Short mmCIF file of C-alpha atoms in Angstrom, two decimals:
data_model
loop_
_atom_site.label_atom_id
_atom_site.label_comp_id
_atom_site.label_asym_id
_atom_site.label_seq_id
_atom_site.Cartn_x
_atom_site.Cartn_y
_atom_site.Cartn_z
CA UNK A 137 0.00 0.00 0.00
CA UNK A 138 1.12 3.62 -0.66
CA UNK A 139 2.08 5.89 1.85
CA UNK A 140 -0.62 8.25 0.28
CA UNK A 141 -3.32 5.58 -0.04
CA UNK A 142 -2.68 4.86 3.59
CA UNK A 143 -2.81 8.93 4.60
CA UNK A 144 -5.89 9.28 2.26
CA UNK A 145 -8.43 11.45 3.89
CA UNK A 146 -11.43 11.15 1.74
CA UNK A 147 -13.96 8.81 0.61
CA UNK A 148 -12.30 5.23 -1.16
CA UNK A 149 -14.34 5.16 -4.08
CA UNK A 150 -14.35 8.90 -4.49
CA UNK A 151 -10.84 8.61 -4.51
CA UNK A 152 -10.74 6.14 -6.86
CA UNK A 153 -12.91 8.09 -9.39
CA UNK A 154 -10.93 11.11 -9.22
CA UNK A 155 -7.83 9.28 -10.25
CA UNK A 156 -9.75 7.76 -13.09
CA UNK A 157 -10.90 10.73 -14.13
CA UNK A 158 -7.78 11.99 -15.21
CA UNK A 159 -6.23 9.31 -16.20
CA UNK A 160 -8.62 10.12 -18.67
CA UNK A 161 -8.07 13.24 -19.34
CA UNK A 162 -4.02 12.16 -19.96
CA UNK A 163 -4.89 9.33 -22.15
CA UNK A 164 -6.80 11.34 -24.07
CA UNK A 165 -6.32 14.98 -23.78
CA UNK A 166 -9.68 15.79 -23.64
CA UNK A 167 -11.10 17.75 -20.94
CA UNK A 168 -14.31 15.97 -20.80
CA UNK A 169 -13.89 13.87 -18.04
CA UNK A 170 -12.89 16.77 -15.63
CA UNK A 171 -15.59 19.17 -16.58
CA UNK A 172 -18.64 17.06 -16.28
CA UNK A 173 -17.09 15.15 -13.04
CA UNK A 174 -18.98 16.69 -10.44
CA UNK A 175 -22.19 16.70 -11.70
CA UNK A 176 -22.14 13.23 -12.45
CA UNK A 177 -20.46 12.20 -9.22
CA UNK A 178 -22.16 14.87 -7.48
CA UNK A 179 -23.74 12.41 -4.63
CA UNK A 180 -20.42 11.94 -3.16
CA UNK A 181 -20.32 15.88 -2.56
CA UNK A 182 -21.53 17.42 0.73
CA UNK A 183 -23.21 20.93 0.27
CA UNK A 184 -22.59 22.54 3.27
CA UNK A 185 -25.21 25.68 5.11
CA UNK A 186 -22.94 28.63 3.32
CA UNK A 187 -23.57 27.16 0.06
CA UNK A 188 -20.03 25.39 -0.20
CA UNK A 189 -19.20 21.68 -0.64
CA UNK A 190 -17.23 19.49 1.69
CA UNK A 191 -17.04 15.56 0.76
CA UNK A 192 -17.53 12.83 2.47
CA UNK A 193 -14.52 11.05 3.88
CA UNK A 194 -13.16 7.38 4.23
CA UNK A 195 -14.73 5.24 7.00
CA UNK A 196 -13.26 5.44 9.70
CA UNK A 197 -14.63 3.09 13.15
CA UNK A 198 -17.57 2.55 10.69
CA UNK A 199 -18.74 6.00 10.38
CA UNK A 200 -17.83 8.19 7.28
CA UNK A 201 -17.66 12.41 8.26
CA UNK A 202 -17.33 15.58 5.67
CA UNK A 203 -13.88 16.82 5.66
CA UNK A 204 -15.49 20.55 7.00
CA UNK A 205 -18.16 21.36 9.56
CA UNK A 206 -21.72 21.06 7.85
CA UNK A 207 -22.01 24.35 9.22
CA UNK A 208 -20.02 25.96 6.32
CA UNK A 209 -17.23 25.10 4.62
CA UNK A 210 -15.79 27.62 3.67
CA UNK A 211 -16.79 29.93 6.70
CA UNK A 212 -14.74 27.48 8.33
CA UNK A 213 -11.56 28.58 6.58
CA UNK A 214 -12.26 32.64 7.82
CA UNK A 215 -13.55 31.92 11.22
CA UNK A 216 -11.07 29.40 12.43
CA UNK A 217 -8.27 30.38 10.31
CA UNK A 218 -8.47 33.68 9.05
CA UNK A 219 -10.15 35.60 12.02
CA UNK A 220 -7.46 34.40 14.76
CA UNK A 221 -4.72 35.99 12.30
CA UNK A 222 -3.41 39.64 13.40
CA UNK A 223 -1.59 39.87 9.81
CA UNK A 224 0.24 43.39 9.27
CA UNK A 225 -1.36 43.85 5.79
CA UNK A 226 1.10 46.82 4.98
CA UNK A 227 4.55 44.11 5.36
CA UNK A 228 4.60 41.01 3.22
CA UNK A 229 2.72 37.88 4.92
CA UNK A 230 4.14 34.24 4.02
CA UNK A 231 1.52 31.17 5.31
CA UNK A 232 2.12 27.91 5.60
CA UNK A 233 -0.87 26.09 5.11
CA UNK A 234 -0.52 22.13 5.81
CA UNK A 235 -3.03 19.61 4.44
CA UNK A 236 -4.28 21.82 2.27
CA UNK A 237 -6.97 19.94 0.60
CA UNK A 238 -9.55 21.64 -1.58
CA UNK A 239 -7.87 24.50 -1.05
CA UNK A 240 -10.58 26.73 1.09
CA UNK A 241 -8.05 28.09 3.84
CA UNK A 242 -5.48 29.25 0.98
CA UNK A 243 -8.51 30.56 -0.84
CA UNK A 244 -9.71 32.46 2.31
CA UNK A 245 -6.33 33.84 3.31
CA UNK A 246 -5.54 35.48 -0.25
CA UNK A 247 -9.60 36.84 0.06
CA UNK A 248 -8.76 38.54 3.07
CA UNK A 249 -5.20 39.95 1.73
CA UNK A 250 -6.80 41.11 -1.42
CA UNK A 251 -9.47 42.70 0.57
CA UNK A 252 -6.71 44.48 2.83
CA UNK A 253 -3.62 44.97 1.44
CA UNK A 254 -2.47 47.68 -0.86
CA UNK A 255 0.83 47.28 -2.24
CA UNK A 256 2.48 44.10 -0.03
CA UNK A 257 3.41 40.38 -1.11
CA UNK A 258 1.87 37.37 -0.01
CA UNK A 259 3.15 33.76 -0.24
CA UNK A 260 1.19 30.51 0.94
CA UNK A 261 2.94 27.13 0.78
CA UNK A 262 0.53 24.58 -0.20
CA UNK A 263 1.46 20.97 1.12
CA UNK A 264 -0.83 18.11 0.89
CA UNK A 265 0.32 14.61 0.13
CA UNK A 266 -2.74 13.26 -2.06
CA UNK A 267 -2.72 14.57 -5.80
CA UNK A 268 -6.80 13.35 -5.80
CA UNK A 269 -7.28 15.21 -2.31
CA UNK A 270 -5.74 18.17 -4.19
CA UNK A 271 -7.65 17.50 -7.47
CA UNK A 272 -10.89 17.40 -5.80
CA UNK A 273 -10.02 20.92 -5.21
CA UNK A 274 -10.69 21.67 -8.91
CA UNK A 275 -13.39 19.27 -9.36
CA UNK A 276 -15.76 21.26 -6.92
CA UNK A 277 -17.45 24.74 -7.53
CA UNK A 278 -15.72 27.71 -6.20
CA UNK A 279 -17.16 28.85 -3.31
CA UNK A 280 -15.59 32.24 -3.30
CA UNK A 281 -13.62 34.16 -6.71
CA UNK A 282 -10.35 33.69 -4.74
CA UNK A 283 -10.96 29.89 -5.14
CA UNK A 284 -10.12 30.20 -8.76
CA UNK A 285 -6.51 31.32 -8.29
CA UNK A 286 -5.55 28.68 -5.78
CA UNK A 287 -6.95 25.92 -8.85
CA UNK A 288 -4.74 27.85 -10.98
CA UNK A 289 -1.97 26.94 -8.46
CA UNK A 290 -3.14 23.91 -7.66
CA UNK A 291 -3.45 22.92 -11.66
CA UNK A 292 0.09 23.62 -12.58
CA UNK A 293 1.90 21.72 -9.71
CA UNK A 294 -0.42 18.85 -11.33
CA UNK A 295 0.99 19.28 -14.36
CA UNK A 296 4.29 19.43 -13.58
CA UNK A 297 3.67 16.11 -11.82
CA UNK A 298 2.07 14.52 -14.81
CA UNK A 299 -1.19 13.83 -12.87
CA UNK A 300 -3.17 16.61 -15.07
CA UNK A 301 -2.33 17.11 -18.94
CA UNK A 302 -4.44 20.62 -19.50
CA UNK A 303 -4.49 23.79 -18.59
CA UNK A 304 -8.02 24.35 -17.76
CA UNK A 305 -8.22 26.89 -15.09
CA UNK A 306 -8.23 30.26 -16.98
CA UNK A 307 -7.77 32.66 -13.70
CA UNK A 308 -4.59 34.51 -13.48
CA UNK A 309 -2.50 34.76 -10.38
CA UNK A 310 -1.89 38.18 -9.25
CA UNK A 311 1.90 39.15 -9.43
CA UNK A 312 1.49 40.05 -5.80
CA UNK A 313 0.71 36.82 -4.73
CA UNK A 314 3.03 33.70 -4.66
CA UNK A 315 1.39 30.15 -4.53
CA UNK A 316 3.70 26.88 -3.91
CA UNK A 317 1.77 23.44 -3.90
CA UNK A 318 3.71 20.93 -2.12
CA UNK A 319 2.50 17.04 -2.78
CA UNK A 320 4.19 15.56 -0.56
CA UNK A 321 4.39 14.14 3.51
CA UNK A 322 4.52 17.52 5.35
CA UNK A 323 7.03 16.24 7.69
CA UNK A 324 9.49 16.11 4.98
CA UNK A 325 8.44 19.10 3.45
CA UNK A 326 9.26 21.31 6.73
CA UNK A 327 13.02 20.39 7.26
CA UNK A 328 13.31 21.98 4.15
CA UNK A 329 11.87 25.34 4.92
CA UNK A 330 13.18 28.46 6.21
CA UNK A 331 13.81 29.49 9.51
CA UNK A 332 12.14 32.04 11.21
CA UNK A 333 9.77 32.96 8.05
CA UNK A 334 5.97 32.38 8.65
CA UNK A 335 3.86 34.64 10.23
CA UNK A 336 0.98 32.25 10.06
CA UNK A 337 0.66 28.01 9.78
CA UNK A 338 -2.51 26.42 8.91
CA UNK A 339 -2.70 23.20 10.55
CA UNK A 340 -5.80 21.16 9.03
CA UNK A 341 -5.37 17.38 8.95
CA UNK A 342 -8.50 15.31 9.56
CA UNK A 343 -8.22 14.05 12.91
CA UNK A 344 -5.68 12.93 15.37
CA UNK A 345 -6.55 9.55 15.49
CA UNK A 346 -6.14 9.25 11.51
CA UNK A 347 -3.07 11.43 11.45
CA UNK A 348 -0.97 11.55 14.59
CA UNK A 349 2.30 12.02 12.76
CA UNK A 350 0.96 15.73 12.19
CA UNK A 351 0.01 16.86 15.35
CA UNK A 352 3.41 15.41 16.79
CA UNK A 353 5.80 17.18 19.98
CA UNK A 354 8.57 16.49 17.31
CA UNK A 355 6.68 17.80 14.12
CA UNK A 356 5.51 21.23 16.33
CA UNK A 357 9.47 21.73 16.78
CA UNK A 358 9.67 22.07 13.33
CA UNK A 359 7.15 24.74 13.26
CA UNK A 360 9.07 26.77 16.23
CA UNK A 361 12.07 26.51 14.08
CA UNK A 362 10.26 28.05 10.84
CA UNK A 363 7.53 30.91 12.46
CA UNK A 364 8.17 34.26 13.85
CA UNK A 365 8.53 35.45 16.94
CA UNK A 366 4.85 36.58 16.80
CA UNK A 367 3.62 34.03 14.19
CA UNK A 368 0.24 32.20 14.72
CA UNK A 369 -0.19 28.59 14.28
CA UNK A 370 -4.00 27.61 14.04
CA UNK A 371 -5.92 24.09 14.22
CA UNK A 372 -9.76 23.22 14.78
CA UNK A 373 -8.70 20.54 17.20
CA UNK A 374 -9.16 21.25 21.13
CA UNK A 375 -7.30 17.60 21.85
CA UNK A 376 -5.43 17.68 24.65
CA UNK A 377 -2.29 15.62 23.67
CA UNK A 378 -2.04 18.26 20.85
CA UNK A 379 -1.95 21.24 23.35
CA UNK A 380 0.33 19.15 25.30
CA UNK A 381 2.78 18.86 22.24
CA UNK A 382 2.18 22.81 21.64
CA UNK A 383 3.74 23.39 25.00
CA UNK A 384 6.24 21.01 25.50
CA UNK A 385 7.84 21.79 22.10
CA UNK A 386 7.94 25.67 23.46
CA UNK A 387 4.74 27.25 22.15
CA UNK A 388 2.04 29.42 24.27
CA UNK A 389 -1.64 28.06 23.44
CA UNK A 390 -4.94 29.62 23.81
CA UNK A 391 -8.77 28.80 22.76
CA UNK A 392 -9.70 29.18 19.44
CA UNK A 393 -12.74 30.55 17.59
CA UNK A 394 -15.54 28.57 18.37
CA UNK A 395 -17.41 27.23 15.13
CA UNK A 396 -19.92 24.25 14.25
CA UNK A 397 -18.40 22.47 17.06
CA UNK A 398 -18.91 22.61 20.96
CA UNK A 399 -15.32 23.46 21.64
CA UNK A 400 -13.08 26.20 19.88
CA UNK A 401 -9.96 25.09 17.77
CA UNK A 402 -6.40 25.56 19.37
CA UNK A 403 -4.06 28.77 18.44
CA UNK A 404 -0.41 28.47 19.13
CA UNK A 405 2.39 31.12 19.17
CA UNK A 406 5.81 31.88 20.48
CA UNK A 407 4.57 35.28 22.04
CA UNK A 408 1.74 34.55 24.59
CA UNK A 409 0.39 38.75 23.99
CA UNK A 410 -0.91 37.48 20.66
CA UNK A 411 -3.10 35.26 21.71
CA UNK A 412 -6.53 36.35 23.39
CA UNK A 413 -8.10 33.31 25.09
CA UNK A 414 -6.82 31.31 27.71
CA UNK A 415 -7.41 27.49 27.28
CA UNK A 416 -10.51 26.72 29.40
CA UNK A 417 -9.60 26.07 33.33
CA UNK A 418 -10.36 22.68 33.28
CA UNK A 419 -8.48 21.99 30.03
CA UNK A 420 -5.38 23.58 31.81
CA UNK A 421 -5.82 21.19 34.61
CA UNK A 422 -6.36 18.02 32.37
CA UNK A 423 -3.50 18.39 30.09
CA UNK A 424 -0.93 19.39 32.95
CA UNK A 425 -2.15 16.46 35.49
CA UNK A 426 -3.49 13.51 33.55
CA UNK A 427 -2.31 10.88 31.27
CA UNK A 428 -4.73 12.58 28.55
CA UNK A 429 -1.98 14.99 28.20
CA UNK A 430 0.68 13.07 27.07
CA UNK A 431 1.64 14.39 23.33
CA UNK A 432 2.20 12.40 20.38
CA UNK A 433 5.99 11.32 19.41
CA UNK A 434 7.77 10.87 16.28
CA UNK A 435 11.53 11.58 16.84
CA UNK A 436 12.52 11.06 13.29
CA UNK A 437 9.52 12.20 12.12
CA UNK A 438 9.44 9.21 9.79
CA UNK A 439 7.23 6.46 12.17
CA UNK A 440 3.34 5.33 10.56
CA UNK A 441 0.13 6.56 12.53
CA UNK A 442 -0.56 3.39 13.55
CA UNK A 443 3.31 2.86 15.37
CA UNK A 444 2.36 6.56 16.85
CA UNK A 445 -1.23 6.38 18.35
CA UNK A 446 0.78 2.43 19.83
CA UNK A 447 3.69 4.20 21.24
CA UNK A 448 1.68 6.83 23.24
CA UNK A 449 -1.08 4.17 24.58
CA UNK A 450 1.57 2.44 26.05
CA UNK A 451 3.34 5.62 27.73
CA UNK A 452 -0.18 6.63 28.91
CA UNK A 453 -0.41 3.18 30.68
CA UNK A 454 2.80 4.19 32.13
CA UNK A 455 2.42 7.63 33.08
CA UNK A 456 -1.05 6.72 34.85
CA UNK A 457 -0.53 6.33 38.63
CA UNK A 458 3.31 7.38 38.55
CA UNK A 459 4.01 10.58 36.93
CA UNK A 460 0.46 11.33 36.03
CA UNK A 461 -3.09 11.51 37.44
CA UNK A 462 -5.36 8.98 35.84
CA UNK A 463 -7.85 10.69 33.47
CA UNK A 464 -10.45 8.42 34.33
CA UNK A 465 -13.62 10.03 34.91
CA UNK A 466 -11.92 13.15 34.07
CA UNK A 467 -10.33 13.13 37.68
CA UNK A 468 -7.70 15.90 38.38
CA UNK A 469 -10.84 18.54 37.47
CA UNK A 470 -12.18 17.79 40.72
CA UNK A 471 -9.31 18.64 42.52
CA UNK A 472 -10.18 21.64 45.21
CA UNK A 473 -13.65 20.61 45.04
CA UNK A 474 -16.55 19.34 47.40
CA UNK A 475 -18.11 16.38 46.26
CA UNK A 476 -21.58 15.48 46.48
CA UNK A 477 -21.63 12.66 44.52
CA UNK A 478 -20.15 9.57 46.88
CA UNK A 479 -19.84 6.94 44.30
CA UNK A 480 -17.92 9.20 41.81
CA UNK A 481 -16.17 10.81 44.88
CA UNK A 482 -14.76 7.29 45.83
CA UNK A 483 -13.75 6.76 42.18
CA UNK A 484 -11.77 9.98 41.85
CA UNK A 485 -9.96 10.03 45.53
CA UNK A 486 -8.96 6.53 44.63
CA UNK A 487 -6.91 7.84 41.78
CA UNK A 488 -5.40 11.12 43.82
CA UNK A 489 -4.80 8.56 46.19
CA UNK A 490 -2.09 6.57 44.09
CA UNK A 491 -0.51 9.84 43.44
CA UNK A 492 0.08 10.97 47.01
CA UNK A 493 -2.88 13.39 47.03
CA UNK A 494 -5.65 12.13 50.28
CA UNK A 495 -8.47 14.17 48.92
CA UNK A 496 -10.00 16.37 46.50
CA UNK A 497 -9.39 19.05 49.21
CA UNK A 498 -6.31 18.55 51.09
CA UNK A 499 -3.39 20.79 50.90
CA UNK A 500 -1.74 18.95 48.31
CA UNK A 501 -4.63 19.44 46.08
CA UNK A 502 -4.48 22.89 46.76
CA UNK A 503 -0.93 23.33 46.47
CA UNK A 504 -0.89 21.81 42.86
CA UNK A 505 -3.90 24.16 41.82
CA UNK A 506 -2.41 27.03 43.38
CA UNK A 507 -1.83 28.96 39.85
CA UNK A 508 -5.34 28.65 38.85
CA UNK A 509 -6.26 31.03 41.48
CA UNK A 510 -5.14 33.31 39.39
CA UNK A 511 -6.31 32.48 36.18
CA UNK A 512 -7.33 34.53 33.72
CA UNK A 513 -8.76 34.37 30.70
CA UNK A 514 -6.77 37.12 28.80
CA UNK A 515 -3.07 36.27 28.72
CA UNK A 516 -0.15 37.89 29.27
CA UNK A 517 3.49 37.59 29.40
CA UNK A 518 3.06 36.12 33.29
CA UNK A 519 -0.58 34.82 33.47
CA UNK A 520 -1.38 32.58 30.71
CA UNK A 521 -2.02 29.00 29.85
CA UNK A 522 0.89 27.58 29.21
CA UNK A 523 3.01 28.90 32.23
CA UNK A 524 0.12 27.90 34.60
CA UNK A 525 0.45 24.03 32.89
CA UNK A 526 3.74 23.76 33.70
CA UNK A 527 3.67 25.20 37.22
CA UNK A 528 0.82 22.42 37.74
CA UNK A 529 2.78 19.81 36.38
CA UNK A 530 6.08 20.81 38.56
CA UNK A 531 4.09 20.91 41.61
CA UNK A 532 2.44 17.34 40.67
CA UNK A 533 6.43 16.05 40.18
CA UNK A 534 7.10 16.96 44.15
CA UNK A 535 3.89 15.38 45.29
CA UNK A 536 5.24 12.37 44.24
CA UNK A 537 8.40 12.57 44.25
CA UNK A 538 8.46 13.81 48.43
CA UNK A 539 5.42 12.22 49.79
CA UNK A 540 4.75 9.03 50.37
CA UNK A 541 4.05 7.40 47.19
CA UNK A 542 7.45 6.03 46.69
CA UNK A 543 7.20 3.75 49.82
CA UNK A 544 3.63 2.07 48.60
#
């Protein structure tokens, strides 16, 4: 099996069709097959509430999802990944924009710079690892003008790869803006990139659980290495291992926008002033004290997703009772608390127990908490999320290493 078959994102026979379609259009250099694609295959689209499509994705634990919120598409791209952005539209702007799929977030971001700038640059890098992922991207309507020049981009890097044979896509790309489509593993591509150059990343892979190798502690160090000092990394994930791998690779985190989900996305930056929500309390508490928070790995950045999601199972099993809180039942939330519930009370001082902490309100429990007094939700270079993490998880490291723990 291919590496990109494996990382595919959407649907298998979708997938399939695409690359038919043109192998088609090579064999016989007719654009045919390409034109009248999606309204023949157009069941396999997802129209979205803003009026643009999503499609469906690969099954995955037996349930098959849209690769975007039903809420909207392409609303996603500006509300998670445009709106969190404090871009200095009179300076030149360079975006990284991993998994870039159909292209919405690219489309959104060069929107919002035409919109804005007057005479500045921009550059996105493109990189997605799935020429049909990226072909789909041209086989959909346009759900915005600025659509049209990231096909144009997208169109030519198929070309030069042989996986399209005509030039279609009639919109020109502005001489302002610079558009690089990378098809290839994203890992790879970022040892290759600059140091210190992005003021923005898009991070937009499909889930965690299908794609661990990109929300990696070791993949995140890459992305320190390459962003500015007051660069913005943004994800729609709220996962805590992620946040965990945001911090421990040397990145402040706050709450993203909110949108067709419960919980808002993540935003990551070296400089804690740019970002203006504090991760929830309780999120704080979870990733700093339980197993939950234990990032993903991939020191070479080279492992499978299936080798990664293994590896941190079995350093959760470790971490649980010894370095870490269990996270069962959601435990180190209660900490500082009164109880009222007895049966869920026993459950949870069971598990402070094992970590050298008698009670959900005994001096050790309010020792560890003692920086969320403080909390607040706008951050600043003293107060934010990620300095009151690690204070938790330094004071959770004396509990057990001075009580008595070590002697049970």
């Amino acid at each position: 099996m291919s590496y990109e078959k494996n990382a595919r994102v959407i649907n298998d026979d979708i997938f399939d069709l695409i690359n038919s379609c043109f192998e088609k259009e090579r064999n016989s250099r007719n654009i045919n097959s390409r034109c009248n694609f999606f309204d023949e295959y157009k069941d396999y689209f997802v129209l979205t509430d803003d009026g643009s499509y999503s499609i469906k994705s690969k099954e995955i634990n037996h349930k098959v999802e849209t690769l975007h919120t039903s809420t909207g598409a392409i609303s996603e791209s500006f509300e998670k990944f445009i709106k969190p952005m404090k871009f200095n539209y009179n300076e030149d702007i360079a975006i990284l924009d991993i998994c870039a799929g159909l292209g919405y977030n690219s489309s959104a971001a060069i929107a919002d710079f035409i919109k804005n700038s007057s005479d500045s640059n921009l550059q996105i890098d493109m990189v997605e690892i799935s020429k049909a992922t990226l072909a789909c991207g041209l086989l959909v309507p346009s759900p915005i003008p600025e659509h049209d020049i990231t096909k144009k981009a997208i169109e030519n890097e198929l070309i030069k790869k042989d996986y399209a044979s005509i030039s279609y896509e009639k919109c020109e790309i502005p001489e302002n803006i610079d558009i690089n489509v990378y098809i290839e593993d994203a890992r790879q591509t970022i040892q290759n990139l600059e140091d210190n150059y992005y003021d923005a990343i898009f991070l937009d892979p499909f889930s965690q659980n299908m794609a661990p190798e990109l929300f990696s502690l070791d993949f995140f160090r890459q992305f320190r290495r390459v962003i500015k000092d007051n660069g913005i990394i943004a994800t729609y994930t709220s996962s805590a291992p992620v946040r965990a791998g945001f911090i421990e690779s040397g990145f402040h985190v706050g709450q993203g926008p909110i949108f067709g989900r419960k919980q808002g996305g993540t935003l990551a930056s070296p400089n804690p002033e740019v970002l203006d929500k504090s991760l929830p309390k309780n999120d704080e508490i979870r990733i700093a004290l339980s197993d939950v928070g234990i990032p993903f790995r991939d020191p070479n950045l080279n492992n499978n997703s299936d080798f990664i999601l293994d590896k941190r199972s079995e350093v959760r099993h470790n971490a649980r009772h010894n370095t870490k809180i269990s996270s069962a039942v959601k435990t180190p939330i209660f900490l500082t608390k009164k109880m009222d519930d007895e049966k869920l009370k026993r459950r949870v001082e069971r598990n402070l127990a094992k970590m050298n902490i008698p009670s959900t309100t005994s001096k050790e429990a309010f020792y560890i908490l003692e920086c969320e007094e403080n909390y607040k939700e706008k951050q600043d270079l003293k107060n934010n999320s990620r300095n009151r993490i690690l204070d938790m998880i330094k004071k959770l490291a004396y509990e057990v290493k001075n009580g008595d723990y070590n002697a049970k």
